[in-house]
C-alpha positions as MATLAB code, in Angstrom:
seq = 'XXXXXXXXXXXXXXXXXXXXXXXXXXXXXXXXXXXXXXXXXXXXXXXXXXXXXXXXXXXXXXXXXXXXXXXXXXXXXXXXXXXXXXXXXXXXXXXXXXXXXXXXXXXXXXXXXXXXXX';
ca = [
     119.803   69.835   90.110;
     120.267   73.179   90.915;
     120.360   76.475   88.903;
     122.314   79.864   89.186;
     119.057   81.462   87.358;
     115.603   81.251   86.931;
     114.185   78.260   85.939;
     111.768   79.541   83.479;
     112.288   83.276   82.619;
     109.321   84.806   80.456;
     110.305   88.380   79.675;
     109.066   90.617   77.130;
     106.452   88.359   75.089;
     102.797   88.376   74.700;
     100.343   85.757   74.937;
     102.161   82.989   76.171;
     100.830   80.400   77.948;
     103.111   77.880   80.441;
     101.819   74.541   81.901;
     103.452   72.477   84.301;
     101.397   69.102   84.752;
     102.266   65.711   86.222;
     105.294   65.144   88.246;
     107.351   68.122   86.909;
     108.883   69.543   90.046;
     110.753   72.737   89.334;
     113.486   72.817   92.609;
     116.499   74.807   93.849;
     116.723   77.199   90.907;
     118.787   79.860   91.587;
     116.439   82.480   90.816;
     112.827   82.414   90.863;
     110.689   79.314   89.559;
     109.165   81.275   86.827;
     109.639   84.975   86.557;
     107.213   87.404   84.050;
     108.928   90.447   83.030;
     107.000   93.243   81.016;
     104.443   90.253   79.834;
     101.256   90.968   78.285;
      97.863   88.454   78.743;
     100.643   85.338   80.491;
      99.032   82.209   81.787;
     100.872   80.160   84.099;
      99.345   77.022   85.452;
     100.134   73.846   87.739;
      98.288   70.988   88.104;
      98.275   67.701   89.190;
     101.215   67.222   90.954;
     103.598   69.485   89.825;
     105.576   71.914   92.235;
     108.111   74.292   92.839;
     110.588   73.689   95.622;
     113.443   75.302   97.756;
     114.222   77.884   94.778;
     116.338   80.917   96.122;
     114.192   83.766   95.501;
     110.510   84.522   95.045;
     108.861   80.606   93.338;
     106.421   82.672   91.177;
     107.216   86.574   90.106;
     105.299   88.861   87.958;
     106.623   92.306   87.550;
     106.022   94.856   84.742;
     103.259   92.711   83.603;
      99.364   92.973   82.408;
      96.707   90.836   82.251;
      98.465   87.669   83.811;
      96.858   84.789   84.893;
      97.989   82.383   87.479;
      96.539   79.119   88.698;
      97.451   76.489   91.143;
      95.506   73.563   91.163;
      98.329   71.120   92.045;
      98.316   68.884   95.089;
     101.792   69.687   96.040;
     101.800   73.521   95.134;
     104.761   75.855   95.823;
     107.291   74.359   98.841;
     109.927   75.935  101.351;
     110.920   78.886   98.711;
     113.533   81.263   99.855;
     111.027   84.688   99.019;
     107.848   84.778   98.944;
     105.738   82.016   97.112;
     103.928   84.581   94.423;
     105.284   88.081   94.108;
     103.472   90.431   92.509;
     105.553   93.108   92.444;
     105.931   97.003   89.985;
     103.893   97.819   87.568;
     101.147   94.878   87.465;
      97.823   95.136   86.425;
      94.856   92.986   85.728;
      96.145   90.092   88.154;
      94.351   86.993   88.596;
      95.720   84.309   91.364;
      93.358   81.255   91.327;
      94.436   78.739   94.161;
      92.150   75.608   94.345;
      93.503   72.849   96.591;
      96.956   73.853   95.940;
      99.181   74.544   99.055;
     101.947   77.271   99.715;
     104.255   76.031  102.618;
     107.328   76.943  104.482;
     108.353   79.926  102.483;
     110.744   82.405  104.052;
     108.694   85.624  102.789;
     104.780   85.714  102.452;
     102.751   83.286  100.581;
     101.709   85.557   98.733;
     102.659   89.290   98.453;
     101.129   91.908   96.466;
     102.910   95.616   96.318;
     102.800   96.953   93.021;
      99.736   95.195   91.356;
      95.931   96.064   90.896;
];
């Protein structure tokens, strides 16, 4: 069901990694999908046929944040998201975005949107 937050908020902590695999669908949060705040050396990753769906603000974020990795290599991908679909946003350095056969559809902002990063 829905959320009034994010649905997986990562903020201040090193070396983490997050997988989403199989049918998890992460939909309608309130916030973003999964947000990294001041993160250092983050891995997110879907596969399979995991997604994110309809949330209310940007499905992926990473702000404050170096050395974060993100890869898509679900079927499904991120779907009809309020923001954009990845947000890179302040502060981030050292960003890797690895899409392979994953889809970003229907989101109200960009698919993906890079302002602060390198």
């Amino acid at each position: 069901g829905a959320t009034t937050d994010e649905g997986i908020m990562l903020r201040r902590l090193q070396h983490v990694a997050v997988g989403l695999q199989g049918h998890v669908e992460l939909r309608e949060t309130g916030g973003s999908a999964i947000s990294v705040d001041e993160g250092l050396n983050v891995r997110l990753r879907l596969q399979d046929k995991a997604s994110i769906t309809g949330c209310h603000s940007h499905s992926i974020a990473v702000q404050g944040s170096s050395f974060v990795h993100v890869e898509l290599t679900s079927e499904k991908g991120i779907i009809a998201g309020h923001g954009d679909g990845i947000n890179i946003g302040q502060s981030a350095d050292n960003i890797m975005l690895i899409l392979d056969g994953a889809q970003i559809v229907n989101c109200s902002g960009s698919g993906i949107a890079v302002w602060g990063g390198s």
